[in-house]
PDB file of C-alpha atoms and ligand atoms in Angstrom:
ATOM      1  CA  MET P   1     -16.391 -10.499  27.018  1.00 43.00           C
ATOM      2  CA  THR P   2     -13.175 -12.483  25.910  1.00 46.00           C
ATOM      3  CA  ALA P   3     -14.702 -12.062  22.245  1.00 48.00           C
ATOM      4  CA  ASP P   4     -15.167  -8.611  22.580  1.00 50.00           C
ATOM      5  CA  LEU P   5     -11.603  -8.273  24.137  1.00 49.00           C
ATOM      6  CA  PHE P   6     -10.124  -9.875  20.969  1.00 51.00           C
ATOM      7  CA  GLU P   7     -12.304  -7.850  18.514  1.00 52.00           C
ATOM      8  CA  SER P   8     -10.802  -4.572  20.018  1.00 47.00           C
ATOM      9  CA  VAL P   9      -7.106  -5.696  19.877  1.00 53.00           C
ATOM     10  CA  GLY P  10      -7.315  -6.602  16.008  1.00 56.00           C
ATOM     11  CA  ASP P  11      -6.725  -4.586  12.890  1.00 64.00           C
ATOM     12  CA  ALA P  12      -9.225  -1.921  12.785  1.00 76.00           C
ATOM     13  CA  ARG P  13      -9.554  -2.159   9.173  1.00 87.00           C
ATOM     14  CA  PRO P  14     -11.982  -4.858   7.837  1.00 87.00           C
ATOM     15  CA  ALA P  15     -10.285  -7.172   5.511  1.00 95.00           C
ATOM     16  CA  ARG P  16     -13.029  -6.530   2.733  1.00 96.00           C
ATOM     17  CA  GLU P  17     -14.924  -3.301   2.268  1.00 97.00           C
ATOM     18  CA  THR P  18     -17.662  -2.767  -0.373  1.00 98.00           C
ATOM     19  CA  MET P  19     -17.203   0.736  -1.972  1.00 98.00           C
ATOM     20  CA  ALA P  20     -20.325   0.452  -4.345  1.00 98.00           C
ATOM     21  CA  GLU P  21     -22.117  -2.594  -6.359  1.00 98.00           C
ATOM     22  CA  GLY P  22     -18.834  -4.184  -8.182  1.00 98.00           C
ATOM     23  CA  ALA P  23     -16.501  -2.225  -6.102  1.00 98.00           C
ATOM     24  CA  VAL P  24     -14.552  -3.576  -3.327  1.00 98.00           C
ATOM     25  CA  VAL P  25     -11.264  -2.635  -1.047  1.00 98.00           C
ATOM     26  CA  LEU P  26      -9.428  -5.888  -0.302  1.00 98.00           C
ATOM     27  CA  ARG P  27      -7.306  -4.667   2.397  1.00 98.00           C
ATOM     28  CA  GLY P  28      -3.532  -5.908   2.594  1.00 98.00           C
ATOM     29  CA  PHE P  29      -4.309  -8.462  -0.376  1.00 98.00           C
ATOM     30  CA  ALA P  30      -0.867  -7.665  -2.245  1.00 98.00           C
ATOM     31  CA  ARG P  31       1.237  -8.076   0.928  1.00 97.00           C
ATOM     32  CA  PRO P  32       1.874 -11.839   0.451  1.00 97.00           C
ATOM     33  CA  PHE P  33       3.180 -10.924  -3.141  1.00 98.00           C
ATOM     34  CA  GLU P  34       5.613  -8.288  -1.999  1.00 96.00           C
ATOM     35  CA  VAL P  35       9.003 -10.329  -1.886  1.00 96.00           C
ATOM     36  CA  GLU P  36       8.532 -10.931  -5.576  1.00 98.00           C
ATOM     37  CA  LEU P  37       6.535  -8.006  -6.738  1.00 98.00           C
ATOM     38  CA  ILE P  38       9.330  -5.478  -5.513  1.00 98.00           C
ATOM     39  CA  PRO P  39      12.378  -6.721  -7.606  1.00 98.00           C
ATOM     40  CA  ALA P  40       9.879  -7.334 -10.606  1.00 98.00           C
ATOM     41  CA  LEU P  41       9.029  -3.379 -10.380  1.00 98.00           C
ATOM     42  CA  ARG P  42      12.837  -2.529 -10.221  1.00 98.00           C
ATOM     43  CA  THR P  43      13.428  -4.210 -13.296  1.00 98.00           C
ATOM     44  CA  ILE P  44      10.575  -2.847 -15.144  1.00 98.00           C
ATOM     45  CA  VAL P  45      11.071   0.683 -14.218  1.00 98.00           C
ATOM     46  CA  LYS P  46      14.983   0.066 -15.289  1.00 98.00           C
ATOM     47  CA  GLN P  47      13.811  -0.836 -18.733  1.00 98.00           C
ATOM     48  CA  ALA P  48      11.196   1.852 -18.975  1.00 98.00           C
ATOM     49  CA  PRO P  49      11.732   4.772 -16.671  1.00 98.00           C
ATOM     50  CA  PHE P  50       8.964   6.760 -15.037  1.00 98.00           C
ATOM     51  CA  ARG P  51       8.199  10.000 -17.043  1.00 98.00           C
ATOM     52  CA  HIS P  52       5.781  12.894 -16.644  1.00 98.00           C
ATOM     53  CA  LEU P  53       2.986  12.834 -19.424  1.00 97.00           C
ATOM     54  CA  ILE P  54       1.537  15.830 -21.079  1.00 96.00           C
ATOM     55  CA  THR P  55      -2.139  15.764 -21.039  1.00 95.00           C
ATOM     56  CA  PRO P  56      -4.044  16.786 -24.464  1.00 94.00           C
ATOM     57  CA  GLY P  57      -4.856  20.209 -22.742  1.00 94.00           C
ATOM     58  CA  GLY P  58      -0.975  20.555 -22.654  1.00 95.00           C
ATOM     59  CA  HIS P  59      -0.722  19.984 -18.786  1.00 96.00           C
ATOM     60  CA  ARG P  60       2.290  18.179 -17.348  1.00 97.00           C
ATOM     61  CA  MET P  61       0.837  15.309 -14.982  1.00 97.00           C
ATOM     62  CA  SER P  62       2.109  15.452 -11.407  1.00 98.00           C
ATOM     63  CA  VAL P  63       2.169  11.776 -11.507  1.00 98.00           C
ATOM     64  CA  ALA P  64       5.068   9.997 -13.063  1.00 98.00           C
ATOM     65  CA  MET P  65       3.978   6.959 -15.243  1.00 98.00           C
ATOM     66  CA  THR P  66       5.345   3.796 -16.837  1.00 98.00           C
ATOM     67  CA  ASN P  67       3.645   0.514 -18.171  1.00 98.00           C
ATOM     68  CA  CYS P  68       4.220  -3.003 -18.439  1.00 98.00           C
ATOM     69  CA  GLY P  69       2.481  -5.509 -20.539  1.00 98.00           C
ATOM     70  CA  SER P  70       1.747  -5.967 -24.295  1.00 98.00           C
ATOM     71  CA  LEU P  71       0.051  -2.419 -24.189  1.00 98.00           C
ATOM     72  CA  GLY P  72       0.637   0.680 -22.224  1.00 98.00           C
ATOM     73  CA  TRP P  73      -1.514   3.713 -21.447  1.00 98.00           C
ATOM     74  CA  VAL P  74      -0.011   7.109 -22.919  1.00 96.00           C
ATOM     75  CA  SER P  75      -0.962  10.666 -23.095  1.00 94.00           C
ATOM     76  CA  ASP P  76       0.364  13.540 -25.314  1.00 93.00           C
ATOM     77  CA  PRO P  77      -0.969  16.457 -26.860  1.00 93.00           C
ATOM     78  CA  SER P  78      -2.696  14.445 -29.468  1.00 94.00           C
ATOM     79  CA  GLY P  79      -4.869  12.296 -26.803  1.00 94.00           C
ATOM     80  CA  TYR P  80      -5.018   9.349 -24.665  1.00 95.00           C
ATOM     81  CA  ARG P  81      -4.385   5.777 -26.147  1.00 96.00           C
ATOM     82  CA  TYR P  82      -3.094   2.531 -25.649  1.00 98.00           C
ATOM     83  CA  ASP P  83       0.210   1.534 -27.476  1.00 98.00           C
ATOM     84  CA  GLY P  84       2.417  -1.472 -27.600  1.00 98.00           C
ATOM     85  CA  ILE P  85       5.420   0.656 -28.015  1.00 98.00           C
ATOM     86  CA  ASP P  86       7.087   3.073 -25.309  1.00 98.00           C
ATOM     87  CA  PRO P  87       7.194   6.191 -27.229  1.00 97.00           C
ATOM     88  CA  ASN P  88      10.393   7.278 -25.106  1.00 97.00           C
ATOM     89  CA  SER P  89      12.514   4.277 -26.174  1.00 98.00           C
ATOM     90  CA  GLY P  90      10.678   3.078 -29.457  1.00 98.00           C
ATOM     91  CA  HIS P  91      10.648  -0.380 -28.022  1.00 98.00           C
ATOM     92  CA  PRO P  92       7.751  -2.715 -26.711  1.00 98.00           C
ATOM     93  CA  TRP P  93       7.034  -2.175 -23.035  1.00 98.00           C
ATOM     94  CA  PRO P  94       8.540  -4.380 -20.626  1.00 98.00           C
ATOM     95  CA  ALA P  95       6.563  -7.884 -20.232  1.00 98.00           C
ATOM     96  CA  MET P  96       3.976  -8.154 -17.450  1.00 98.00           C
ATOM     97  CA  PRO P  97       5.718 -10.454 -14.765  1.00 98.00           C
ATOM     98  CA  PRO P  98       3.921 -13.568 -13.688  1.00 98.00           C
ATOM     99  CA  VAL P  99       3.675 -12.228 -10.205  1.00 98.00           C
ATOM    100  CA  LEU P 100       1.681  -9.179 -11.383  1.00 98.00           C
ATOM    101  CA  ARG P 101      -0.615 -11.209 -13.577  1.00 98.00           C
ATOM    102  CA  ALA P 102      -1.360 -13.380 -10.416  1.00 98.00           C
ATOM    103  CA  ILE P 103      -1.920 -10.498  -8.270  1.00 98.00           C
ATOM    104  CA  ALA P 104      -4.328  -9.171 -10.676  1.00 98.00           C
ATOM    105  CA  ALA P 105      -6.195 -12.287 -11.473  1.00 98.00           C
ATOM    106  CA  THR P 106      -6.688 -13.658  -7.929  1.00 98.00           C
ATOM    107  CA  ALA P 107      -7.680 -10.034  -6.749  1.00 98.00           C
ATOM    108  CA  ALA P 108     -10.382  -9.827  -9.577  1.00 98.00           C
ATOM    109  CA  ALA P 109     -11.319 -13.405  -8.608  1.00 98.00           C
ATOM    110  CA  GLU P 110     -11.933 -12.468  -5.025  1.00 98.00           C
ATOM    111  CA  ALA P 111     -13.991  -9.809  -6.106  1.00 98.00           C
ATOM    112  CA  GLY P 112     -16.237 -11.736  -8.219  1.00 98.00           C
ATOM    113  CA  PHE P 113     -14.595 -11.353 -11.640  1.00 98.00           C
ATOM    114  CA  ALA P 114     -12.978 -14.672 -12.595  1.00 98.00           C
ATOM    115  CA  GLY P 115     -10.820 -15.082 -15.525  1.00 98.00           C
ATOM    116  CA  PHE P 116      -9.192 -11.377 -15.581  1.00 98.00           C
ATOM    117  CA  ALA P 117      -6.419 -11.393 -18.083  1.00 98.00           C
ATOM    118  CA  PRO P 118      -5.200  -7.659 -18.596  1.00 98.00           C
ATOM    119  CA  GLU P 119      -2.876  -6.752 -21.263  1.00 98.00           C
ATOM    120  CA  ALA P 120      -1.738  -3.417 -19.853  1.00 98.00           C
ATOM    121  CA  CYS P 121      -0.539  -2.368 -16.267  1.00 98.00           C
ATOM    122  CA  LEU P 122      -0.060   1.202 -15.892  1.00 98.00           C
ATOM    123  CA  ILE P 123       2.422   2.107 -13.028  1.00 98.00           C
ATOM    124  CA  ASN P 124       1.903   5.332 -11.500  1.00 98.00           C
ATOM    125  CA  ARG P 125       4.314   7.099  -9.041  1.00 98.00           C
ATOM    126  CA  TYR P 126       3.311   9.862  -6.713  1.00 98.00           C
ATOM    127  CA  VAL P 127       5.694  11.842  -4.578  1.00 98.00           C
ATOM    128  CA  PRO P 128       4.295  13.990  -1.943  1.00 98.00           C
ATOM    129  CA  GLY P 129       1.834  16.759  -3.538  1.00 98.00           C
ATOM    130  CA  ALA P 130       1.238  14.742  -6.572  1.00 98.00           C
ATOM    131  CA  LYS P 131      -2.381  14.047  -7.427  1.00 98.00           C
ATOM    132  CA  LEU P 132      -4.619  12.458  -9.806  1.00 98.00           C
ATOM    133  CA  SER P 133      -8.082  14.489 -10.674  1.00 96.00           C
ATOM    134  CA  LEU P 134     -11.377  12.854 -10.991  1.00 97.00           C
ATOM    135  CA  HIS P 135     -11.572  10.780 -14.037  1.00 97.00           C
ATOM    136  CA  GLN P 136     -13.188   7.520 -15.695  1.00 97.00           C
ATOM    137  CA  ASP P 137     -11.092   4.859 -16.915  1.00 97.00           C
ATOM    138  CA  LYS P 138     -12.760   4.683 -20.425  1.00 97.00           C
ATOM    139  CA  ASP P 139      -9.954   4.186 -23.200  1.00 95.00           C
ATOM    140  CA  GLU P 140     -10.434   0.461 -23.045  1.00 95.00           C
ATOM    141  CA  LEU P 141     -12.775  -1.335 -25.611  1.00 93.00           C
ATOM    142  CA  ASP P 142     -13.641  -3.905 -22.885  1.00 91.00           C
ATOM    143  CA  PHE P 143     -15.514  -2.517 -20.067  1.00 96.00           C
ATOM    144  CA  ALA P 144     -16.963  -6.126 -18.978  1.00 96.00           C
ATOM    145  CA  ALA P 145     -13.615  -6.632 -17.249  1.00 98.00           C
ATOM    146  CA  PRO P 146     -12.887  -4.843 -14.061  1.00 98.00           C
ATOM    147  CA  ILE P 147     -10.093  -2.578 -13.079  1.00 98.00           C
ATOM    148  CA  VAL P 148      -7.590  -3.855 -10.492  1.00 98.00           C
ATOM    149  CA  SER P 149      -5.598  -1.189  -8.490  1.00 98.00           C
ATOM    150  CA  VAL P 150      -2.521  -1.964  -6.353  1.00 98.00           C
ATOM    151  CA  SER P 151      -1.181   0.748  -3.755  1.00 98.00           C
ATOM    152  CA  LEU P 152       2.184   0.189  -2.449  1.00 98.00           C
ATOM    153  CA  GLY P 153       4.353   2.683  -0.340  1.00 98.00           C
ATOM    154  CA  LEU P 154       2.832   5.945   1.239  1.00 98.00           C
ATOM    155  CA  PRO P 155      -0.891   5.823   2.140  1.00 98.00           C
ATOM    156  CA  ALA P 156      -3.119   7.824  -0.237  1.00 98.00           C
ATOM    157  CA  ILE P 157      -6.858   9.178  -0.142  1.00 98.00           C
ATOM    158  CA  PHE P 158      -8.800   7.426  -2.886  1.00 98.00           C
ATOM    159  CA  LEU P 159     -11.730   9.277  -4.120  1.00 98.00           C
ATOM    160  CA  PHE P 160     -14.299   7.088  -5.494  1.00 98.00           C
ATOM    161  CA  GLY P 161     -17.515   8.922  -6.912  1.00 98.00           C
ATOM    162  CA  GLY P 162     -20.328   7.578  -9.183  1.00 98.00           C
ATOM    163  CA  LEU P 163     -21.278   7.650 -12.905  1.00 98.00           C
ATOM    164  CA  LYS P 164     -21.495  11.548 -12.943  1.00 98.00           C
ATOM    165  CA  ARG P 165     -18.533  13.979 -12.508  1.00 97.00           C
ATOM    166  CA  SER P 166     -20.697  15.879 -10.021  1.00 97.00           C
ATOM    167  CA  ASP P 167     -21.519  12.960  -7.802  1.00 98.00           C
ATOM    168  CA  THR P 168     -19.655  13.636  -4.454  1.00 98.00           C
ATOM    169  CA  PRO P 169     -16.668  11.208  -4.053  1.00 98.00           C
ATOM    170  CA  ARG P 170     -16.311   9.171  -1.023  1.00 98.00           C
ATOM    171  CA  ARG P 171     -12.695   8.929   0.492  1.00 98.00           C
ATOM    172  CA  TYR P 172     -10.839   5.758   1.253  1.00 98.00           C
ATOM    173  CA  ARG P 173      -7.587   5.710   2.682  1.00 98.00           C
ATOM    174  CA  LEU P 174      -5.346   3.172   0.834  1.00 98.00           C
ATOM    175  CA  GLU P 175      -2.448   1.653   2.491  1.00 98.00           C
ATOM    176  CA  HIS P 176       0.650  -0.471   1.311  1.00 98.00           C
ATOM    177  CA  GLY P 177      -0.705  -3.827  -0.092  1.00 98.00           C
ATOM    178  CA  ASP P 178      -4.331  -2.640  -0.606  1.00 98.00           C
ATOM    179  CA  VAL P 179      -6.134  -3.600  -3.626  1.00 98.00           C
ATOM    180  CA  VAL P 180      -9.189  -1.947  -5.109  1.00 98.00           C
ATOM    181  CA  VAL P 181     -11.333  -3.705  -7.591  1.00 98.00           C
ATOM    182  CA  TRP P 182     -13.972  -1.929  -9.583  1.00 98.00           C
ATOM    183  CA  GLY P 183     -16.177  -3.445 -12.411  1.00 98.00           C
ATOM    184  CA  GLY P 184     -19.673  -4.321 -13.380  1.00 98.00           C
ATOM    185  CA  PRO P 185     -22.137  -1.375 -12.460  1.00 98.00           C
ATOM    186  CA  SER P 186     -19.298   0.683 -11.151  1.00 98.00           C
ATOM    187  CA  ARG P 187     -16.680   0.185 -13.940  1.00 98.00           C
ATOM    188  CA  LEU P 188     -17.210   3.741 -15.410  1.00 98.00           C
ATOM    189  CA  PHE P 189     -17.263   5.592 -11.891  1.00 98.00           C
ATOM    190  CA  PHE P 190     -15.335   8.761 -11.545  1.00 98.00           C
ATOM    191  CA  HIS P 191     -12.239   8.346  -9.335  1.00 98.00           C
ATOM    192  CA  GLY P 192      -9.125  10.047  -8.279  1.00 98.00           C
ATOM    193  CA  VAL P 193      -6.378  10.650  -5.780  1.00 98.00           C
ATOM    194  CA  ALA P 194      -6.001  13.609  -3.425  1.00 98.00           C
ATOM    195  CA  PRO P 195      -2.553  15.435  -2.965  1.00 98.00           C
ATOM    196  CA  LEU P 196      -0.184  12.825  -1.562  1.00 98.00           C
ATOM    197  CA  ALA P 197       0.602  13.750   2.177  1.00 98.00           C
ATOM    198  CA  ASP P 198       4.182  13.737   2.921  1.00 98.00           C
ATOM    199  CA  GLY P 199       5.659  10.754   4.893  1.00 98.00           C
ATOM    200  CA  GLU P 200       8.463   8.081   4.891  1.00 98.00           C
ATOM    201  CA  HIS P 201       7.306   4.437   3.932  1.00 98.00           C
ATOM    202  CA  GLY P 202       9.677   1.844   5.083  1.00 97.00           C
ATOM    203  CA  ILE P 203      10.146   0.198   1.726  1.00 97.00           C
ATOM    204  CA  PHE P 204       9.178   2.734  -0.806  1.00 98.00           C
ATOM    205  CA  GLY P 205      10.354   5.899   1.186  1.00 98.00           C
ATOM    206  CA  ARG P 206       8.797   9.151   0.265  1.00 98.00           C
ATOM    207  CA  GLN P 207       6.515   7.877  -2.647  1.00 98.00           C
ATOM    208  CA  ARG P 208       3.325   5.946  -3.421  1.00 98.00           C
ATOM    209  CA  ILE P 209       3.277   3.519  -6.362  1.00 98.00           C
ATOM    210  CA  ASN P 210       0.358   2.406  -7.882  1.00 98.00           C
ATOM    211  CA  LEU P 211      -0.246  -0.288 -10.440  1.00 98.00           C
ATOM    212  CA  THR P 212      -3.699  -0.560 -12.346  1.00 98.00           C
ATOM    213  CA  PHE P 213      -4.420  -3.408 -14.548  1.00 98.00           C
ATOM    214  CA  ARG P 214      -6.449  -2.997 -17.525  1.00 98.00           C
ATOM    215  CA  LYS P 215      -8.165  -5.445 -19.978  1.00 98.00           C
ATOM    216  CA  VAL P 216      -7.972  -3.318 -23.173  1.00 97.00           C
ATOM    217  CA  ARG P 217      -9.673  -5.291 -25.951  1.00 95.00           C
TER     218      ARG P 217
HETATM  219  C1  SIN O   1      -5.696   5.619 -11.482  1.00 68.48           C
HETATM  220  O1  SIN O   1      -6.787   6.005 -11.494  1.00 68.48           O
HETATM  221  O2  SIN O   1      -5.322   5.172 -12.750  1.00 68.48           O
HETATM  222  C2  SIN O   1      -4.917   5.384 -10.531  1.00 68.48           C
HETATM  223  C3  SIN O   1      -5.692   5.440  -9.220  1.00 68.48           C
HETATM  224  C4  SIN O   1      -4.486   5.274  -7.858  1.00 68.48           C
HETATM  225  O3  SIN O   1      -3.427   5.638  -7.987  1.00 68.48           O
HETATM  226  O4  SIN O   1      -5.000   4.852  -6.982  1.00 68.48           O
HETATM  227 FE1  FE2 O   2      -7.978   5.606 -13.278  1.00 68.48          FE
END
């Protein structure tokens, strides 16, 4: 009876939720890194401000993006690619701070992918209404490494489908500090983010920030 009582008072969200083979949500995994992570992000965004990229189809993305690391993901009317240079400044992207490397590597290891050393961290900024359509992360040359995704600020509904665009995605609510890792058999699964609901987060205000770490080559 005591055990039942204690079970019912705890956080209702399990610490770890398997989404598919090779894919897991690690609830609150980034929280212990927060004190170092937030000032590190501020520094990056000062050097390489968020911008709305244009897709090859000519659409302006509702999500604003920037990068850190030796490579950054960019989109323009000529296509998607990884580039060492920020096209807005003509300079290399800000370096990936040790705290970001540490989160990515420890989360990947926790999910069963030891030795994860990403070159790129794409930083996405969602304001209420912003969304990311279903897509595969396939601009990397190395699909043996997983994708590690860190959610900060307002909660979002993450859509996680399958290998086919037509596979109906499952919906996962991702909150501040949650980390998702997908690799192995689910490395190329379609995923996206539903339009962000309005709200106010204690640290990030009216926005969601997402970091995705990628081993590009
Ligand atoms: C992405 O697919 O690149 C970002 C996913 C997210 O914002 O949770
Ligand atoms: Fe993605």
